[in-house]
PDB file of C-alpha atoms in Angstrom:
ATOM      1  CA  UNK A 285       6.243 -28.150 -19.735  1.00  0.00           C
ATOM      2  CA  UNK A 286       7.993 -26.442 -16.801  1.00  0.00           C
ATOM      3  CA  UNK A 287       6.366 -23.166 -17.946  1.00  0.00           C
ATOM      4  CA  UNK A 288       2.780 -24.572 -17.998  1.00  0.00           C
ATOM      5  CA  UNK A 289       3.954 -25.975 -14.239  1.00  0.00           C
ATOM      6  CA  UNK A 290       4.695 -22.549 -13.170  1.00  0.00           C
ATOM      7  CA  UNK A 291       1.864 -21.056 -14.574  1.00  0.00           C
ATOM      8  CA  UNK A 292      -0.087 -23.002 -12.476  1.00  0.00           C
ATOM      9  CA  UNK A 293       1.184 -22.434  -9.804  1.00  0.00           C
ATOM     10  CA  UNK A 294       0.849 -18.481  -9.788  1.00  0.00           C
ATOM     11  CA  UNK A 295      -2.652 -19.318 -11.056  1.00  0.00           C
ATOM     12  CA  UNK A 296      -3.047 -21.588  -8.164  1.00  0.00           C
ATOM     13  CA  UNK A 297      -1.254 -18.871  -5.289  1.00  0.00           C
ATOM     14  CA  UNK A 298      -3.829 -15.767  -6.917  1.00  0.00           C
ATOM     15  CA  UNK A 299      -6.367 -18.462  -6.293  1.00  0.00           C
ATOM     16  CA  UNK A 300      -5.642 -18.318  -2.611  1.00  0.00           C
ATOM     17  CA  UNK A 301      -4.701 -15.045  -2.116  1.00  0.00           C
ATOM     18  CA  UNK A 302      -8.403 -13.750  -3.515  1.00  0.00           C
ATOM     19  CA  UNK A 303      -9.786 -15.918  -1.059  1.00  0.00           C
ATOM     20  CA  UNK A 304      -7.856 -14.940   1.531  1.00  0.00           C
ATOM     21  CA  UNK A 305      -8.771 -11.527   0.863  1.00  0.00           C
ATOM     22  CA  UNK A 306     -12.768 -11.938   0.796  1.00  0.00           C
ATOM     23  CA  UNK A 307     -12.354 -14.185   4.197  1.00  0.00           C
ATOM     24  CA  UNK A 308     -10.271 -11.396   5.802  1.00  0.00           C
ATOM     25  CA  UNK A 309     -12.757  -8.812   4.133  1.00  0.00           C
ATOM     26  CA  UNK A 310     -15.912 -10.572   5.757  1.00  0.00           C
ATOM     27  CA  UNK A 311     -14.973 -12.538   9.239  1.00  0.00           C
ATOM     28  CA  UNK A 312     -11.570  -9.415   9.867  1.00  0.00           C
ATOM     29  CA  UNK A 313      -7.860 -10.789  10.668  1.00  0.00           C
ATOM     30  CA  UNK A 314      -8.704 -11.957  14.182  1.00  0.00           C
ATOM     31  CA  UNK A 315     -11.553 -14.150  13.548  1.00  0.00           C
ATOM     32  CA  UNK A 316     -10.471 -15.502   9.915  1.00  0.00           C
ATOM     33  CA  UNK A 317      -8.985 -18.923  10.455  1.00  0.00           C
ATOM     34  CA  UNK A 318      -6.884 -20.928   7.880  1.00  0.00           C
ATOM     35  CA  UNK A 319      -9.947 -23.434   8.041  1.00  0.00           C
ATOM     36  CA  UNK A 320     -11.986 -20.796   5.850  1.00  0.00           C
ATOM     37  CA  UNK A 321      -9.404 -19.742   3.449  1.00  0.00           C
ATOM     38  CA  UNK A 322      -9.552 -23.307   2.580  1.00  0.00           C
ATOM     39  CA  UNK A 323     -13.227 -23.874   2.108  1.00  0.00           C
ATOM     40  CA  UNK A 324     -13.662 -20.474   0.218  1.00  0.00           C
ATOM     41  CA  UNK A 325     -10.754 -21.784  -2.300  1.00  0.00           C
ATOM     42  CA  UNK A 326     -12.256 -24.666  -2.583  1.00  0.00           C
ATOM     43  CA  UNK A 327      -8.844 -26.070  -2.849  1.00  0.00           C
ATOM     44  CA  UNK A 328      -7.427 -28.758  -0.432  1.00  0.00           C
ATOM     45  CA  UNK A 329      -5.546 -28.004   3.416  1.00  0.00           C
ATOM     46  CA  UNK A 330      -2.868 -29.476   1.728  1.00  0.00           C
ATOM     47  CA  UNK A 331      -2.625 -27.864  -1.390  1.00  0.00           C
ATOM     48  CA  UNK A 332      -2.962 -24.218   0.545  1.00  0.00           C
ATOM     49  CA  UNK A 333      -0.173 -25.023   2.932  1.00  0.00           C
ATOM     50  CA  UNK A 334       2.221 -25.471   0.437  1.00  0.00           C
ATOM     51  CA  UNK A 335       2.171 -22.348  -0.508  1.00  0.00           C
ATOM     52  CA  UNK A 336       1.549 -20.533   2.707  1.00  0.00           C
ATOM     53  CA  UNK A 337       1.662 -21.671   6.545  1.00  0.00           C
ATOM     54  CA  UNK A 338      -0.153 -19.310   8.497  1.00  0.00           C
ATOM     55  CA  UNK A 339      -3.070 -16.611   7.848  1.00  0.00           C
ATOM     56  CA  UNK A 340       0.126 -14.112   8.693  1.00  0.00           C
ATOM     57  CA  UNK A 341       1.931 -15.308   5.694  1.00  0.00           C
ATOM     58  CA  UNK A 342      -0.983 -14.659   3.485  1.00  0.00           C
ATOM     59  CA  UNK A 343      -1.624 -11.213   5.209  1.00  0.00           C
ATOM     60  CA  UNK A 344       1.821 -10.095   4.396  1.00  0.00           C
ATOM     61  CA  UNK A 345       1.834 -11.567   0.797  1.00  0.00           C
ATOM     62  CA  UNK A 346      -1.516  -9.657   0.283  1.00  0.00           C
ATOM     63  CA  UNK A 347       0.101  -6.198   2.157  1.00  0.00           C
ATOM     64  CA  UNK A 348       3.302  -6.789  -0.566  1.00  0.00           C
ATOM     65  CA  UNK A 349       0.917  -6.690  -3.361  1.00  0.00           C
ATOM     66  CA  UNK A 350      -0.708  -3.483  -1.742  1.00  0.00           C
ATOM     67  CA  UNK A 351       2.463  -2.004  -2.033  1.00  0.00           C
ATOM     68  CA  UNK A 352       3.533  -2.913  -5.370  1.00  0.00           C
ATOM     69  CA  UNK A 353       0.074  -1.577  -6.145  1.00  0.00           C
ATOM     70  CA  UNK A 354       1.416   1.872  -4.988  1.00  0.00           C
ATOM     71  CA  UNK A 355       4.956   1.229  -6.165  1.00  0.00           C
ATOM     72  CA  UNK A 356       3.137   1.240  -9.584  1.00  0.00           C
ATOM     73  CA  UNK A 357       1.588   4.435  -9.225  1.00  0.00           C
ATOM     74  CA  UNK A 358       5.026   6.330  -9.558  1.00  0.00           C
ATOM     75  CA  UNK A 359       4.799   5.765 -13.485  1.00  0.00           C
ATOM     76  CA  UNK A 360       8.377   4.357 -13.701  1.00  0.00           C
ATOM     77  CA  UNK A 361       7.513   3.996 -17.354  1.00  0.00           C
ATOM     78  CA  UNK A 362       7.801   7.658 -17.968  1.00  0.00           C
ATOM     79  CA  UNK A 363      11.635   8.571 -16.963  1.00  0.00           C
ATOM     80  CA  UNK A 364      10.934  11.650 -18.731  1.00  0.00           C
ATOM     81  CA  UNK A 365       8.048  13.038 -16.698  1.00  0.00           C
ATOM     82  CA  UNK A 366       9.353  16.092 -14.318  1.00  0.00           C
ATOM     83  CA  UNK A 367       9.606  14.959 -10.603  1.00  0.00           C
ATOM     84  CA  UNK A 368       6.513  17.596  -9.554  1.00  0.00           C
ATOM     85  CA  UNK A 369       4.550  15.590 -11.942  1.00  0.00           C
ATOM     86  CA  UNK A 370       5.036  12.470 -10.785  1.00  0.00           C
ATOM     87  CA  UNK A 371       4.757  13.154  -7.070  1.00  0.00           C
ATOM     88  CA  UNK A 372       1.511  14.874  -7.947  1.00  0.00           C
ATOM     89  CA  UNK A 373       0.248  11.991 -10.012  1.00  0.00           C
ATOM     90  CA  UNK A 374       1.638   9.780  -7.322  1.00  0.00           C
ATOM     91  CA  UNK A 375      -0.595  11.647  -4.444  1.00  0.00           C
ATOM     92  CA  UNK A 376      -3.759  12.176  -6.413  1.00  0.00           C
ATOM     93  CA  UNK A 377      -4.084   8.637  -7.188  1.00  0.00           C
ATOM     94  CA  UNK A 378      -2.825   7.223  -3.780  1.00  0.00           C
ATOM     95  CA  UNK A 379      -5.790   9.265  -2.329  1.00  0.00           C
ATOM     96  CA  UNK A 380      -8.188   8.683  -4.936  1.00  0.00           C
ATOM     97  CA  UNK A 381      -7.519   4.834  -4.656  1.00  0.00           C
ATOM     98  CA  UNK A 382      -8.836   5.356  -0.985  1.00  0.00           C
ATOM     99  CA  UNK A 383     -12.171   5.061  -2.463  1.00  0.00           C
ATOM    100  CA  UNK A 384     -12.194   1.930  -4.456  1.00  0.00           C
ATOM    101  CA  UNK A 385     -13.703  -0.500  -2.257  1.00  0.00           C
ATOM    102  CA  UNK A 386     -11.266  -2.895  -2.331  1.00  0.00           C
ATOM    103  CA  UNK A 387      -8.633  -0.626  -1.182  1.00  0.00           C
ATOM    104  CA  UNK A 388     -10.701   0.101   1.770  1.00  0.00           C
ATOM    105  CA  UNK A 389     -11.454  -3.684   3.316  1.00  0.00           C
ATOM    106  CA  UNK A 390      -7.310  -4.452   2.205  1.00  0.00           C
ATOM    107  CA  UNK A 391      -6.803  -0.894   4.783  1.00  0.00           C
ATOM    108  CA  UNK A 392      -9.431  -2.396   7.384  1.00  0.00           C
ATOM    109  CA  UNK A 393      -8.178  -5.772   8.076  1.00  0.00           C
ATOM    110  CA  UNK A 394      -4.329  -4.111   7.549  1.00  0.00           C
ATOM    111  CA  UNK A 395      -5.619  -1.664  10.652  1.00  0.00           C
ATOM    112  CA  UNK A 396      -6.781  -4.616  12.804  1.00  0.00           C
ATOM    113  CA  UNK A 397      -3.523  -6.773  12.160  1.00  0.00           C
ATOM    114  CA  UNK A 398      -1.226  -4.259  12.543  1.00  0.00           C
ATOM    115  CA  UNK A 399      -3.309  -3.286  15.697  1.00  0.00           C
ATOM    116  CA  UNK A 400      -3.137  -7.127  17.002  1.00  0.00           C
ATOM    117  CA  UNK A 401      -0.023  -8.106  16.347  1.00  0.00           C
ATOM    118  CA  UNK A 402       2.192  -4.666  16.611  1.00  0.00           C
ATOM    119  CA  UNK A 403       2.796  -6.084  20.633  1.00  0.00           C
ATOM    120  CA  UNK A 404       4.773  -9.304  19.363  1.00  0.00           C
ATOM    121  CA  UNK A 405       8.650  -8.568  18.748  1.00  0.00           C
ATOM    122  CA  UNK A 406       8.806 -10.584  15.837  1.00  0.00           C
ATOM    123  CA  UNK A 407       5.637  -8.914  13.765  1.00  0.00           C
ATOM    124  CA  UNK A 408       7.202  -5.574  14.790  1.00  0.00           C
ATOM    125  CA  UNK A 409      10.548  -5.791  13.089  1.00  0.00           C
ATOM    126  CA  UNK A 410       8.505  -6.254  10.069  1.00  0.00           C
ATOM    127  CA  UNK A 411       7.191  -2.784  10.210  1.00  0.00           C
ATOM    128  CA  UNK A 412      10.614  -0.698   9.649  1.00  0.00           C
ATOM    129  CA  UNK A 413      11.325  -2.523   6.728  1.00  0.00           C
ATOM    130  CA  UNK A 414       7.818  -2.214   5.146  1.00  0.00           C
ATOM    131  CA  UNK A 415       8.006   1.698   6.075  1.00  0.00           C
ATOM    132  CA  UNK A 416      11.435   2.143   4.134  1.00  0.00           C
ATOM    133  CA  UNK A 417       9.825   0.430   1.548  1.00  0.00           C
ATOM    134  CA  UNK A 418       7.156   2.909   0.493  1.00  0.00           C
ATOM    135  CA  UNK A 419       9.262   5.504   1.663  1.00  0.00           C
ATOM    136  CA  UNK A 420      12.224   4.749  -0.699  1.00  0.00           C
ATOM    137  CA  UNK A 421       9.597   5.391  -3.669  1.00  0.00           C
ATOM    138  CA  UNK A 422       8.687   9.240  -2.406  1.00  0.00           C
ATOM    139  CA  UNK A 423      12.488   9.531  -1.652  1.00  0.00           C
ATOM    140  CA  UNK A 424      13.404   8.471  -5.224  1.00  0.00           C
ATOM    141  CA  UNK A 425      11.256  11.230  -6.544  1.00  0.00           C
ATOM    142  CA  UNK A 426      11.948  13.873  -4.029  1.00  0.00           C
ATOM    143  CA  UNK A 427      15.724  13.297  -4.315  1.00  0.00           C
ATOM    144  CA  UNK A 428      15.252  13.790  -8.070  1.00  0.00           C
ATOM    145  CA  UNK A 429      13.366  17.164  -7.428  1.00  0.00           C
ATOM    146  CA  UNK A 430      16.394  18.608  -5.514  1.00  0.00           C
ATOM    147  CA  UNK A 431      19.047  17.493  -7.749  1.00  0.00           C
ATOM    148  CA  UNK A 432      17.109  19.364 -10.613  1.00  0.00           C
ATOM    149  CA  UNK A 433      16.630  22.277  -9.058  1.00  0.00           C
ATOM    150  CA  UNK A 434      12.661  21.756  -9.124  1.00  0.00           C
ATOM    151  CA  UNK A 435      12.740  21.334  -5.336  1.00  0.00           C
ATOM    152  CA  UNK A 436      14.024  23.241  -2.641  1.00  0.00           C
ATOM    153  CA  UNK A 437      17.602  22.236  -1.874  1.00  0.00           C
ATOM    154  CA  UNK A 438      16.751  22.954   1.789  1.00  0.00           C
ATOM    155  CA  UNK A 439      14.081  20.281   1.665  1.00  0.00           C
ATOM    156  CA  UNK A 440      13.660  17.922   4.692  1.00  0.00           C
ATOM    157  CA  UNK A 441      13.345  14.879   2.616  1.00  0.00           C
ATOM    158  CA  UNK A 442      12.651  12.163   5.398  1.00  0.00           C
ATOM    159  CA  UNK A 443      10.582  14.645   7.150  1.00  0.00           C
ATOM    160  CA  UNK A 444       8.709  15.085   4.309  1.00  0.00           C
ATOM    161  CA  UNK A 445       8.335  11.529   3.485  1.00  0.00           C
ATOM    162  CA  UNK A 446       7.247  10.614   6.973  1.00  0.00           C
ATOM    163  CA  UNK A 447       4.369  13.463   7.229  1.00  0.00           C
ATOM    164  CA  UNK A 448       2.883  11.780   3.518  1.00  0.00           C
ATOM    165  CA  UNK A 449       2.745   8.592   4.336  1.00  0.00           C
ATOM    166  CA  UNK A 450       1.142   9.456   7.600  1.00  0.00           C
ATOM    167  CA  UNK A 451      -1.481  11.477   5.837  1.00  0.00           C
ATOM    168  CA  UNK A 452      -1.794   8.606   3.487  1.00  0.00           C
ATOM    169  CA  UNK A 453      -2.667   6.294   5.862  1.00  0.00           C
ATOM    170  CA  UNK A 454      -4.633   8.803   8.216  1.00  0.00           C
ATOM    171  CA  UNK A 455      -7.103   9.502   5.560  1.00  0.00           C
ATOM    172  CA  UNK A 456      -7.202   5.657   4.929  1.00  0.00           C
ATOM    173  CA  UNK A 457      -8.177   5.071   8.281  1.00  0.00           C
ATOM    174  CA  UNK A 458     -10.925   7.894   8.602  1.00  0.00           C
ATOM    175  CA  UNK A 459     -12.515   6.935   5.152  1.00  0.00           C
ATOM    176  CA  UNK A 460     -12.512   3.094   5.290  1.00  0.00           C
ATOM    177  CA  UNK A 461     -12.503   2.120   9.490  1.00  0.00           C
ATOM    178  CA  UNK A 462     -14.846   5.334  10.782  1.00  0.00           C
ATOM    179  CA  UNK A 463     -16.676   5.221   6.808  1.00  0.00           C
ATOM    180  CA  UNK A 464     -15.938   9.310   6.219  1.00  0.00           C
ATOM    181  CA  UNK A 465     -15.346   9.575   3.116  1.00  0.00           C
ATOM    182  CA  UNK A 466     -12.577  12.913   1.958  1.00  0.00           C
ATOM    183  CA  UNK A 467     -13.922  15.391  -0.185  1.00  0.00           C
ATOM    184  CA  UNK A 468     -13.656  15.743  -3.340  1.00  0.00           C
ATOM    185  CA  UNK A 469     -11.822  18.857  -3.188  1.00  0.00           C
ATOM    186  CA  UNK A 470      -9.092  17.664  -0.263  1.00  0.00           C
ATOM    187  CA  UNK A 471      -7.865  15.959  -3.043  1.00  0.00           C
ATOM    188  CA  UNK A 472      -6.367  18.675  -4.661  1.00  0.00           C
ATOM    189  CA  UNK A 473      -6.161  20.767  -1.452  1.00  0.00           C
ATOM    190  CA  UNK A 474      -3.850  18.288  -0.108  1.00  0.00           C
ATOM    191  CA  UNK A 475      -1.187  17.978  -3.386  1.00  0.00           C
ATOM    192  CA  UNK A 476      -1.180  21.429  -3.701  1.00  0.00           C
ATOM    193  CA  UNK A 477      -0.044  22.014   0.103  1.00  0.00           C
ATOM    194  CA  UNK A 478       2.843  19.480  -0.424  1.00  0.00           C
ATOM    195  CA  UNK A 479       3.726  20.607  -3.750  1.00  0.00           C
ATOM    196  CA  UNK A 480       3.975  24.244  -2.145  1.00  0.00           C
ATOM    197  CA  UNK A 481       6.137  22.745   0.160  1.00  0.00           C
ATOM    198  CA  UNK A 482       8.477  21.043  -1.822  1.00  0.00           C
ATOM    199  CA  UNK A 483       8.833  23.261  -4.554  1.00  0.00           C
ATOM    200  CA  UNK A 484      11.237  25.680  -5.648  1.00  0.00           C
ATOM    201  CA  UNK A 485       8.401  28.569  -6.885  1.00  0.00           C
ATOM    202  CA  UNK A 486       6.315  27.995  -3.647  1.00  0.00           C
ATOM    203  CA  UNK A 487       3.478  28.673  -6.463  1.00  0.00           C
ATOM    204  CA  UNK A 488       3.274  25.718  -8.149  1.00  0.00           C
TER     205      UNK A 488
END
């Protein structure tokens, strides 16, 4: 019985999360209200409160899924694969995910919050910690690259780090705020200029 209970409950929590998302999606951060997240689950005031207090609280559960989302792109379940192979799979997909729809309203209301709410102390301590989080993933892999002798053992790993995840979230901006999509080939263009970078052979 306690299993059913908690399967409800998840059930229940992705219920209001979904709706969370298509309010933020349509209305944007500022002018989505807890109010509408209610009607759109269809579920009572009540029964969304208890699992979340503020439209801030479901932002940030809906940003942690975003990450896990990229977290999962690092193929943990193939130890065996080299580390230039996973930090190529890892960037091709993270940029290629910039297209899917979804991915782009979750990156336009994630623009406007952080752009809102950066100015309050409290939101911005929130920020380092998210930062190390996708950054311990690359670090993982480029750590792994260095130790094998794949990488260069000269490599700049935070630097490194830092300039992806800007890029990341540069082209994330210019595709899904200003609507200019990258082309097809900057895909490539761009793993190939880090994986020059990072390697070894600087001809990968």
């Amino acid at each position: 019985m306690p299993k059913i209970n908690e399967e409800k409950r998840e059930e229940r929590r992705v219920i209001i999360l979904q709706s969370a998302f298509q309010v933020f999606s349509r209305k944007g951060y500022a002018q989505a209200s807890m109010e509408d997240i209610v009607q759109e689950s269809g579920m009572s005031k009540g029964g969304i409160y208890h699992y979340f207090k503020s439209k801030e609280e479901l932002f940030l559960a809906l940003a942690e899924e975003r990450l896990q989302k990229r977290h999962a792109l690092l193929g943990e379940d193939q130890p065996l694969t080299s580390p230039s192979a996973r930090l190529r799979k890892y960037l091709r997909e993270a940029l290629i995910n910039l297209g899917d729809e979804g991915v782009k309203q979750e990156v336009r209301f994630a623009v406007e919050f952080w752009s809102v709410r950066a100015r309050e102390s409290d939101i911005l301590k929130l920020s380092k910690p998210r930062y190390r989080q996708f950054s311990d993933d690359l670090s993982q892999i480029l750590h792994s690259g260095v130790e094998s002798g794949e990488f260069r053992k000269d490599l700049e790993i935070q630097a490194t780090i830092y300039l992806i995840l800007c890029a990341l979230d540069g082209v994330g901006f210019v595709s899904s705020v200003m609507g200019i999509p990258p082309p097809p080939q900057s895909v490539d263009r761009f793993v190939e200029m880090i994986l020059k970078d990072v390697l070894q052979n600087s001809n990968p």
